[in-house]
Coordinates of N, CA and C and ligand atoms in Angstrom, one line a residue:
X1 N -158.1 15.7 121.3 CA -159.2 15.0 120.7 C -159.0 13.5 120.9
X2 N -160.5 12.6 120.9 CA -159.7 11.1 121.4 C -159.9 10.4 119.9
X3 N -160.7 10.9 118.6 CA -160.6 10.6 117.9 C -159.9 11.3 116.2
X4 N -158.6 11.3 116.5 CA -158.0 12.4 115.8 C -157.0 12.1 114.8
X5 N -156.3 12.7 114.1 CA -155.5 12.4 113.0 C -154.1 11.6 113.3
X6 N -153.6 11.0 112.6 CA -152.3 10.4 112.4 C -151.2 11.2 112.0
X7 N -149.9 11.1 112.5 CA -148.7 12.1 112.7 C -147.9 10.9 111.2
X8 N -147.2 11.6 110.9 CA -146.3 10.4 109.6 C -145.2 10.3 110.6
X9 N -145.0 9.7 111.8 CA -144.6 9.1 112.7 C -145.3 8.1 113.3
X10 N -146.4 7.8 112.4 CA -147.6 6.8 113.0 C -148.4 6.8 114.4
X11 N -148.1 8.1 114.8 CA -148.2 8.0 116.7 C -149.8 9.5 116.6
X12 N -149.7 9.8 117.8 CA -150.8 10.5 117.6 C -150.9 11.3 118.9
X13 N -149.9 11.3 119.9 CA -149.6 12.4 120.9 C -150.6 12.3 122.1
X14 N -152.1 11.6 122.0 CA -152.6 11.9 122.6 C -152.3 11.3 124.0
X15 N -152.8 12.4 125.2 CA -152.0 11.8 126.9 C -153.6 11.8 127.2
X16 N -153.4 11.5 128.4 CA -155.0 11.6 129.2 C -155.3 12.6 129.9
X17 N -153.9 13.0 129.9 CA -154.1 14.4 131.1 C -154.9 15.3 129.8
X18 N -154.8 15.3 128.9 CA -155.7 16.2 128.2 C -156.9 15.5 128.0
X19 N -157.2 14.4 127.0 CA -158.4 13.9 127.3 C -159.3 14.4 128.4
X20 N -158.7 14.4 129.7 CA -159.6 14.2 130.6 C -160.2 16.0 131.0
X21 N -159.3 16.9 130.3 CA -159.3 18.2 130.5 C -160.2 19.1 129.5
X22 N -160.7 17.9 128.4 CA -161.5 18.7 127.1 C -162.4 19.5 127.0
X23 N -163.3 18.7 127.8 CA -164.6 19.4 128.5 C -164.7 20.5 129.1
X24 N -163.2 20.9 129.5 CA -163.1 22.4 130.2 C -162.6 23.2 129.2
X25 N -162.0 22.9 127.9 CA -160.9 23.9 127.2 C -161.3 23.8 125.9
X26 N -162.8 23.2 125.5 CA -162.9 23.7 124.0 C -162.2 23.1 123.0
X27 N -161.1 22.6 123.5 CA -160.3 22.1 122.4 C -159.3 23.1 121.8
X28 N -159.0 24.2 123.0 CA -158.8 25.6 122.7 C -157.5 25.1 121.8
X29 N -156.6 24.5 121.6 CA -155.4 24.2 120.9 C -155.8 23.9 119.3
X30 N -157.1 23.5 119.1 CA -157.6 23.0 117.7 C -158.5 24.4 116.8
X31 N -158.1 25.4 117.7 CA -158.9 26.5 117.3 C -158.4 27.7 117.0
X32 N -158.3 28.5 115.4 CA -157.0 29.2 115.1 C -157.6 30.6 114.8
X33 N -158.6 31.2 115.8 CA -159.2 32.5 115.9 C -157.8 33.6 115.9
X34 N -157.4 33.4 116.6 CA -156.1 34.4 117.4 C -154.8 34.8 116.6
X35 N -154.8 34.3 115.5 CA -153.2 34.0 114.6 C -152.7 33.2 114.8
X36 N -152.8 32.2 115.7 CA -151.6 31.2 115.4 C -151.7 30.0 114.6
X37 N -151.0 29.2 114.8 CA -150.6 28.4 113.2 C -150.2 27.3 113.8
X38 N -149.9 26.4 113.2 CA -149.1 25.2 113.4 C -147.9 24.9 112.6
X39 N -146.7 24.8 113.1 CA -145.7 24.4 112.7 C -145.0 22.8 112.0
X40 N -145.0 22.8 110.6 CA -144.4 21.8 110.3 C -142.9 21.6 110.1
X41 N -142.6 20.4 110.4 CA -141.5 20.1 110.3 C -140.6 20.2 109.3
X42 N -139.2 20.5 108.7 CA -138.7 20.6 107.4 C -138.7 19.0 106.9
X43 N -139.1 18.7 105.8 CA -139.7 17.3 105.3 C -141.2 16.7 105.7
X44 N -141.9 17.7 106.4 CA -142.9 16.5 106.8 C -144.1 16.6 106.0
X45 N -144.3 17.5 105.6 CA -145.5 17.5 104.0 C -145.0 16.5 103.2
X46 N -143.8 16.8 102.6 CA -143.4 15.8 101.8 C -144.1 14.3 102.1
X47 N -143.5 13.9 103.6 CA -143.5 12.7 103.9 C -145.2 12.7 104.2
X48 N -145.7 13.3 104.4 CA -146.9 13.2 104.3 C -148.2 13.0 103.1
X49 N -147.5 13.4 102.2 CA -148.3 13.0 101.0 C -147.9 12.0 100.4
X50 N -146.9 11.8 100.9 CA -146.0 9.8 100.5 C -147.0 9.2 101.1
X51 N -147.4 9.3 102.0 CA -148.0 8.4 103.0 C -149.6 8.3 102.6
X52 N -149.8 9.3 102.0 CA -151.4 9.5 101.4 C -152.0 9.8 102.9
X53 N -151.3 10.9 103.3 CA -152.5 11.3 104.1 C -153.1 12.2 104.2
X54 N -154.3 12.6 104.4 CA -155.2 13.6 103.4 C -154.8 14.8 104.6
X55 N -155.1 15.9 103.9 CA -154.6 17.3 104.0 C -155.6 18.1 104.0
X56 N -157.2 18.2 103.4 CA -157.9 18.9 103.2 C -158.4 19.8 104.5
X57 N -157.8 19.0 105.6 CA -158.6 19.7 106.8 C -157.7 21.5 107.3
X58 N -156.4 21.0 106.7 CA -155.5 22.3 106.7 C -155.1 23.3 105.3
X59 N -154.7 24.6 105.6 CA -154.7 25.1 104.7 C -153.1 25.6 104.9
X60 N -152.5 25.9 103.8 CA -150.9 25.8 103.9 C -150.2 27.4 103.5
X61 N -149.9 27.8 104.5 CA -148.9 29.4 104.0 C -148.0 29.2 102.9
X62 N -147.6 28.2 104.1 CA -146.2 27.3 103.0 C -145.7 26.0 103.6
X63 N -144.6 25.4 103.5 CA -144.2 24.3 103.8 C -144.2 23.9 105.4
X64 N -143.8 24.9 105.8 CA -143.6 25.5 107.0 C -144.9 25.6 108.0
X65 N -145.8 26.5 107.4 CA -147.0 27.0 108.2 C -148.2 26.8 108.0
X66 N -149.0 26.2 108.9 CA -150.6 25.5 108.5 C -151.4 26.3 109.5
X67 N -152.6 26.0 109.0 CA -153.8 26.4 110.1 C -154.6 25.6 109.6
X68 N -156.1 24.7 110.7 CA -156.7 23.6 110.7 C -158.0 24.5 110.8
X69 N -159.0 23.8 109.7 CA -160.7 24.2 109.7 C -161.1 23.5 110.2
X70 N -161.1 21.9 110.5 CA -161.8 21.4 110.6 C -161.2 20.0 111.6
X71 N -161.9 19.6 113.0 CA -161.1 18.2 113.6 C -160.4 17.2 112.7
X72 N -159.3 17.1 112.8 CA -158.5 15.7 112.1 C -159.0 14.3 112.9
X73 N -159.4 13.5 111.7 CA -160.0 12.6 112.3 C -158.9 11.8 111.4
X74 N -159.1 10.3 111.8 CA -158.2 8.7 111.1 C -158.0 9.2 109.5
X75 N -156.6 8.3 109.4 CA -156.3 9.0 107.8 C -156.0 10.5 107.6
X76 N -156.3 11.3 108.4 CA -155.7 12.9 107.9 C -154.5 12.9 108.8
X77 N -153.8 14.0 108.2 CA -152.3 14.1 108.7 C -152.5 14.9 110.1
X78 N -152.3 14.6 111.0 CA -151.8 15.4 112.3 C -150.5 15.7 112.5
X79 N -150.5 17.7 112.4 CA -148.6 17.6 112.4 C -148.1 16.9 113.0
X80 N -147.1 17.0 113.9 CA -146.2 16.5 115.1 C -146.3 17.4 115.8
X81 N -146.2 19.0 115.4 CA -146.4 20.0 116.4 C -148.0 19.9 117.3
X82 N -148.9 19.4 116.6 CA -150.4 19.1 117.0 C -149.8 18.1 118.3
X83 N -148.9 16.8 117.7 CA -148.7 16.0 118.7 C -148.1 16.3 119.9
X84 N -147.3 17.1 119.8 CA -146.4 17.9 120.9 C -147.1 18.8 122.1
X85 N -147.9 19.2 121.0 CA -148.6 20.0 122.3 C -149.2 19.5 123.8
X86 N -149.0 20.1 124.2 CA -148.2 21.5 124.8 C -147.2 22.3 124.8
X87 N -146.2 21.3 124.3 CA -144.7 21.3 124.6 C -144.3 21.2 123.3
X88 N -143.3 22.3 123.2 CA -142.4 22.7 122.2 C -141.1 23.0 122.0
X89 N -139.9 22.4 121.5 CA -139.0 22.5 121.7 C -138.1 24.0 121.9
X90 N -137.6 24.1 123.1 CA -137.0 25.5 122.6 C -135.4 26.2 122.3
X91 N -134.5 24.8 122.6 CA -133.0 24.9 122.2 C -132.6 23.8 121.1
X92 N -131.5 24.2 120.8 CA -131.2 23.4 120.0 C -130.5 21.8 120.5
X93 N -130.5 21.9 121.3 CA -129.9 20.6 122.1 C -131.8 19.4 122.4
X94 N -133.0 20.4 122.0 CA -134.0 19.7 122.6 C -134.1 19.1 124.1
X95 N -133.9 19.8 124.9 CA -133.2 19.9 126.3 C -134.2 20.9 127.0
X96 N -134.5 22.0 126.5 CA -135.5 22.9 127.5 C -136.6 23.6 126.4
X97 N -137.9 23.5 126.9 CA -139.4 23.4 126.1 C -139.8 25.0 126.0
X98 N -140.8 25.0 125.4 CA -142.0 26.0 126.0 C -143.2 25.2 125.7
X99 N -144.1 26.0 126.9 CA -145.1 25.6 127.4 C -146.4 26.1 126.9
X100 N -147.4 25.8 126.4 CA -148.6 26.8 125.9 C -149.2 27.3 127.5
X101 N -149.2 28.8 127.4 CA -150.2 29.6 128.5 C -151.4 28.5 128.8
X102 N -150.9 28.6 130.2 CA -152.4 27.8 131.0 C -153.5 28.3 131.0
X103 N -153.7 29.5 130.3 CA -155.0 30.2 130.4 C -155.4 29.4 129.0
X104 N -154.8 28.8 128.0 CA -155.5 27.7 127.1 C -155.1 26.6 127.4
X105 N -154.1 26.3 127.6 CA -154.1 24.7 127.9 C -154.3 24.3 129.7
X106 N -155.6 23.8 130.3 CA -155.3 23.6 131.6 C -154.5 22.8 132.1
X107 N -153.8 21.4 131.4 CA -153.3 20.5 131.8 C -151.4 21.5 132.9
X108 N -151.3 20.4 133.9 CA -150.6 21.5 134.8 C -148.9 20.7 134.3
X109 N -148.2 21.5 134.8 CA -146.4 21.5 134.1 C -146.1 20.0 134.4
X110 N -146.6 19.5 136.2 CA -146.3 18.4 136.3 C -146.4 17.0 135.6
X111 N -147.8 17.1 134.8 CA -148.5 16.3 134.2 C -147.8 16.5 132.8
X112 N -146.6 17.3 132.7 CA -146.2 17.0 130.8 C -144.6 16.2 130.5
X113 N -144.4 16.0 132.2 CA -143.0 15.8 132.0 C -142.8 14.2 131.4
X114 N -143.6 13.4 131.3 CA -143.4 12.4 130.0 C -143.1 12.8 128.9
X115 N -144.5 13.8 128.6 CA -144.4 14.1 127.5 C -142.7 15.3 126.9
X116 N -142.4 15.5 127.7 CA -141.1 16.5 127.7 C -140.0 15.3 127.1
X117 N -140.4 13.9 127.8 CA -139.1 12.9 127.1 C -139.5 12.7 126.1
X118 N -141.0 12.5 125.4 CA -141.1 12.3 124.2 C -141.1 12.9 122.9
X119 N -141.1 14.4 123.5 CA -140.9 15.3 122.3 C -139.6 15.7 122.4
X120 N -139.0 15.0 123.0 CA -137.2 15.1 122.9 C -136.9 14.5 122.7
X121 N -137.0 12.5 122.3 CA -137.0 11.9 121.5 C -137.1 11.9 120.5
X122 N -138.4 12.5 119.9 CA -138.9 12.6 118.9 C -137.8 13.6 118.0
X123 N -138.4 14.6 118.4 CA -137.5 15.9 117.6 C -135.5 15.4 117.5
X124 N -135.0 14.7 118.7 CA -133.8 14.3 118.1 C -134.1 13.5 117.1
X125 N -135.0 12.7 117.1 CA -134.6 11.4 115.7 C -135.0 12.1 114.6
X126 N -135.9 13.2 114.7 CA -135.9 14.3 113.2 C -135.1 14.3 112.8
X127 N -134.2 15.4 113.6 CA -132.9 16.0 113.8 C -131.9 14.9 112.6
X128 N -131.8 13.7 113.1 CA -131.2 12.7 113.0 C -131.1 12.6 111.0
X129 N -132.7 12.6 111.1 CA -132.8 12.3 109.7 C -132.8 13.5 108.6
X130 N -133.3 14.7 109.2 CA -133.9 16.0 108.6 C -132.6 17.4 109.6
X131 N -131.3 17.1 109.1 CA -130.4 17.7 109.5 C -130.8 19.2 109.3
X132 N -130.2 19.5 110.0 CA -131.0 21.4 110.7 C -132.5 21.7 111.1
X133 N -133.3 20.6 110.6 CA -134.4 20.9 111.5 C -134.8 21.7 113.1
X134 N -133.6 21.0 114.3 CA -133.8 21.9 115.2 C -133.8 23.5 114.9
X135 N -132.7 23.7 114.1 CA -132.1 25.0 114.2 C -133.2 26.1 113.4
X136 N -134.0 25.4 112.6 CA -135.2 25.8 111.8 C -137.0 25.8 112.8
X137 N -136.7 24.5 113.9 CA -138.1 24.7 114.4 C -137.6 25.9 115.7
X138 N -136.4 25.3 116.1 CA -136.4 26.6 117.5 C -136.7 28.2 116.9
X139 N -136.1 28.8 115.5 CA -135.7 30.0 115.1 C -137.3 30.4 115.2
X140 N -138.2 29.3 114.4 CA -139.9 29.8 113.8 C -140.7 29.8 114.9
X141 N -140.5 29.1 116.3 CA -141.2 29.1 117.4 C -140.6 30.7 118.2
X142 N -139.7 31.4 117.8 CA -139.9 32.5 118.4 C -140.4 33.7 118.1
X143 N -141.5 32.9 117.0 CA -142.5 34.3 116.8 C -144.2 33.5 117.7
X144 N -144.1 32.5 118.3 CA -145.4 32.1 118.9 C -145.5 32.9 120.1
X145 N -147.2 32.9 120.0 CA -147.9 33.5 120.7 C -148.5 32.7 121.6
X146 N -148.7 32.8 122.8 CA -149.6 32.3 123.8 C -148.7 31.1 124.5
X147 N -147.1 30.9 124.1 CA -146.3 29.9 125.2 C -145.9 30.3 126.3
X148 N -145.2 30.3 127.0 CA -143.8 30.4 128.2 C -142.8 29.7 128.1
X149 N -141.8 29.7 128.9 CA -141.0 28.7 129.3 C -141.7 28.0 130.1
X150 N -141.5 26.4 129.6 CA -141.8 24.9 130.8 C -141.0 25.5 131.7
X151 N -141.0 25.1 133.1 CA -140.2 25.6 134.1 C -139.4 23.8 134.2
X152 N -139.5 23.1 133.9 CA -138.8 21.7 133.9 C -137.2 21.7 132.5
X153 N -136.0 21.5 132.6 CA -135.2 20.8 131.4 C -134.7 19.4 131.8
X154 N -134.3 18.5 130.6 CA -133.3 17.9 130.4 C -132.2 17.6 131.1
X155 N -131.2 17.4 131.8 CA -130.0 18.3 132.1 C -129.1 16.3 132.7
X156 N -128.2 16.2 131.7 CA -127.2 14.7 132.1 C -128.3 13.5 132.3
X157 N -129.2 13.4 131.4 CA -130.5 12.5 131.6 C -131.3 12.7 132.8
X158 N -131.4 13.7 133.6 CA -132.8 14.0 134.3 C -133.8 15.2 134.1
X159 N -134.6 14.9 135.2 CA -135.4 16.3 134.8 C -134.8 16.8 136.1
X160 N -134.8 18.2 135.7 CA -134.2 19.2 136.9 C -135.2 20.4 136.7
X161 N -135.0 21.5 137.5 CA -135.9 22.7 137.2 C -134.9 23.5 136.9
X162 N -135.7 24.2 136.0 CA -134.7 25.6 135.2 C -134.5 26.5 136.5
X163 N -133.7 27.0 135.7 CA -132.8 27.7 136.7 C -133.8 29.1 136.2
X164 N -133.6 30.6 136.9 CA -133.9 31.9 136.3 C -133.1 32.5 135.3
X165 N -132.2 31.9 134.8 CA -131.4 32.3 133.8 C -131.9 31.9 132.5
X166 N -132.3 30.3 133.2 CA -132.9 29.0 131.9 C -134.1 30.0 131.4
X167 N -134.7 30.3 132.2 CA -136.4 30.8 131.8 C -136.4 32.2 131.4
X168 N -135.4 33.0 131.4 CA -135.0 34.3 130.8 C -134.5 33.7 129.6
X169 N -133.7 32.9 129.2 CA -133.0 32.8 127.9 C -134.0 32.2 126.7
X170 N -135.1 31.5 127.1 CA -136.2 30.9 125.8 C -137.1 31.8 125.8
X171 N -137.2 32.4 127.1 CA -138.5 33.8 126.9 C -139.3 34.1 125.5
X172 N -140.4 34.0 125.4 CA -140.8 34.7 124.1 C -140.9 36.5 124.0
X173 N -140.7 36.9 122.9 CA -140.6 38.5 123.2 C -142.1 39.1 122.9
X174 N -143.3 38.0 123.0 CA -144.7 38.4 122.7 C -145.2 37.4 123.6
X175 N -146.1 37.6 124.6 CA -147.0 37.2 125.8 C -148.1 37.4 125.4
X176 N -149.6 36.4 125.8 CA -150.5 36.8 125.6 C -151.1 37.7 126.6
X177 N -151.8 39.0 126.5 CA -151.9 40.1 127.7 C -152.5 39.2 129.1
X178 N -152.4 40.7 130.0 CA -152.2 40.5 131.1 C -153.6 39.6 131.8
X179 N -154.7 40.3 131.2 CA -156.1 39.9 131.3 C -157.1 39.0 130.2
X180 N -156.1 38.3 129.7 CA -156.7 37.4 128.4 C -157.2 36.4 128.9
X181 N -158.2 36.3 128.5 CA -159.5 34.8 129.1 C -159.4 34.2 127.6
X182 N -159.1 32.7 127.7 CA -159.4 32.1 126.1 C -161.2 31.8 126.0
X183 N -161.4 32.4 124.5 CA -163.2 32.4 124.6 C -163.2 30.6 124.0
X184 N -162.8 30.1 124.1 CA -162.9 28.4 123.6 C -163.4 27.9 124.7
X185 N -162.9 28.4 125.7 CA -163.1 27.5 127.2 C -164.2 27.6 127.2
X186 N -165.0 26.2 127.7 CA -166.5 26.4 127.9 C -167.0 26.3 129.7
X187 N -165.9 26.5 130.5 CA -166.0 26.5 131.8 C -164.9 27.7 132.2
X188 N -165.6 28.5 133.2 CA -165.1 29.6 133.8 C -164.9 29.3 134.8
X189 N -163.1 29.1 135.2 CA -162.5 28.8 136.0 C -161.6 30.0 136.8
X190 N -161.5 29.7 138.1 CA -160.4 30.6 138.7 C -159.6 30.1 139.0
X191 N -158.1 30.7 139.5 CA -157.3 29.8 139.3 C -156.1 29.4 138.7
X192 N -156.4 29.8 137.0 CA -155.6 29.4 136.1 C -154.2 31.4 135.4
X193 N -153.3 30.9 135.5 CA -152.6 32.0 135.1 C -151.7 31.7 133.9
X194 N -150.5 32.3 133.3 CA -150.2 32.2 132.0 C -149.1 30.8 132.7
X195 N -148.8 30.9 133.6 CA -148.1 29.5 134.4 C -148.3 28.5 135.7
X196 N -149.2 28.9 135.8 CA -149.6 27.8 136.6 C -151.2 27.6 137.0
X197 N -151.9 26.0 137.0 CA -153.4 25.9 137.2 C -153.3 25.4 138.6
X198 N -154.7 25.1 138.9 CA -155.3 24.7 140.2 C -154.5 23.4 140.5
X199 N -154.2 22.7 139.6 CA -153.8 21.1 139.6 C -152.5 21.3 140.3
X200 N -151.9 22.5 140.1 CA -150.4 22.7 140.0 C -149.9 21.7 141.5
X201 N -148.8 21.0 141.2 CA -148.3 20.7 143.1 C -147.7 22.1 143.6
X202 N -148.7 22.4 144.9 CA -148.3 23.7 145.8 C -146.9 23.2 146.6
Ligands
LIG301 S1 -155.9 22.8 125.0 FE1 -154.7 21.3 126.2 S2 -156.2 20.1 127.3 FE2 -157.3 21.2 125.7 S3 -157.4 19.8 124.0 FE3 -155.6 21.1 123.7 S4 -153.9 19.9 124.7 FE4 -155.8 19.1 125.4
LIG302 S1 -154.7 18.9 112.8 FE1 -156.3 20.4 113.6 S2 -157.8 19.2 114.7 FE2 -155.9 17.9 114.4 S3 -154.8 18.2 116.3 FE3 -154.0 19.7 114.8 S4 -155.2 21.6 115.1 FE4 -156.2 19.9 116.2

């Protein structure tokens, strides 16, 4: 969204490669038909109501797990996992991601690898402050639905491509099926698979 909520990291995640992809995808990531949920960080409600930032637009399992009714606009809390998206951490080192299925998100692998340094900045300085957090967001992200493995990691300060070992070992043990169309999208595209879009570099 280009007019959306605030992270209690004061940032707001938004890239252009999505911006510019909205029009095709519904906003399929802001829309919680399917089960999934959004992940909060351990401390970040807290810090979030320190900050007065309004909440009403989500509704809370528990500390941990939210789901959104309604667009976050200025002044409401936008998790960090909102901000992250796409991309989600998936070791404990913050070194190799998962990716949300291209069949919701179109934006393509090459277009996130900024964002890969940023949510691996980010999540270490959690880390930093909110000791075990990694060990708490990697364990709760392996019950998500609809990611993959990024096929990009970390590796001695570069980006390198995962190896077939790398992309076996974050695997999720739940895939969205074989023939799943997301009904958000308001453009019917071909093309797009649970890992790679039209944009992709051939
Ligand atoms: S699904 Fe992807 S492209 Fe669409 S709004 Fe969400 S992050 Fe942006
Ligand atoms: S808080 Fe809701 S509307 Fe805002 S980015 Fe997250 S899912 Fe989307």
């Amino acid at each position: 969204m280009i007019n959306t909520g605030n992270t209690v990291l004061q940032g707001d995640g938004v890239l252009s490669s999505c911006t510019k992809r909205q029009g095709h995808c519904g906003y399929a990531c802001c829309k919680f038909s399917e089960g999934n949920w959004i992940m909060l960080l351990p401390g970040e409600y807290e810090l979030a109501a320190k900050q007065n930032l309004k909440l009403d637009h989500l509704s809370f399992e528990n500390n941990s797990h939210a789901v959104c009714h309604v667009p976050c606009q200025k002044g409401d809390l936008k998790p960090i996992d909102c901000s992250w998206y796409p991309l989600f951490p998936a070791n404990l080192e913050a070194t190799k991601f998962l990716v949300a299925d291209h069949r919701k998100c179109p934006i393509p692998n090459h277009e996130l690898i900024d964002k890969m340094w940023s949510v691996y900045t980010s999540v270490l300085a959690w880390e930093q402050k909110h000791q075990g957090s990694l060990e708490q967001i990697v364990g709760l992200s392996r019950d998500f639905v609809g990611y993959m493995p990024f096929p990009y990691k970390i590796e001695n300060g570069l980006v390198v491509d995962m190896t077939m070992q790398d992309l076996e070992d974050i695997g999720l043990p739940i895939e969205l099926p074989k023939d799943y169309v997301c009904k958000e999208w308001t453009v019917i595209s071909l093309g797009y698979s649970a890992t790679i879009t039209p944009d992709d570099e051939k």
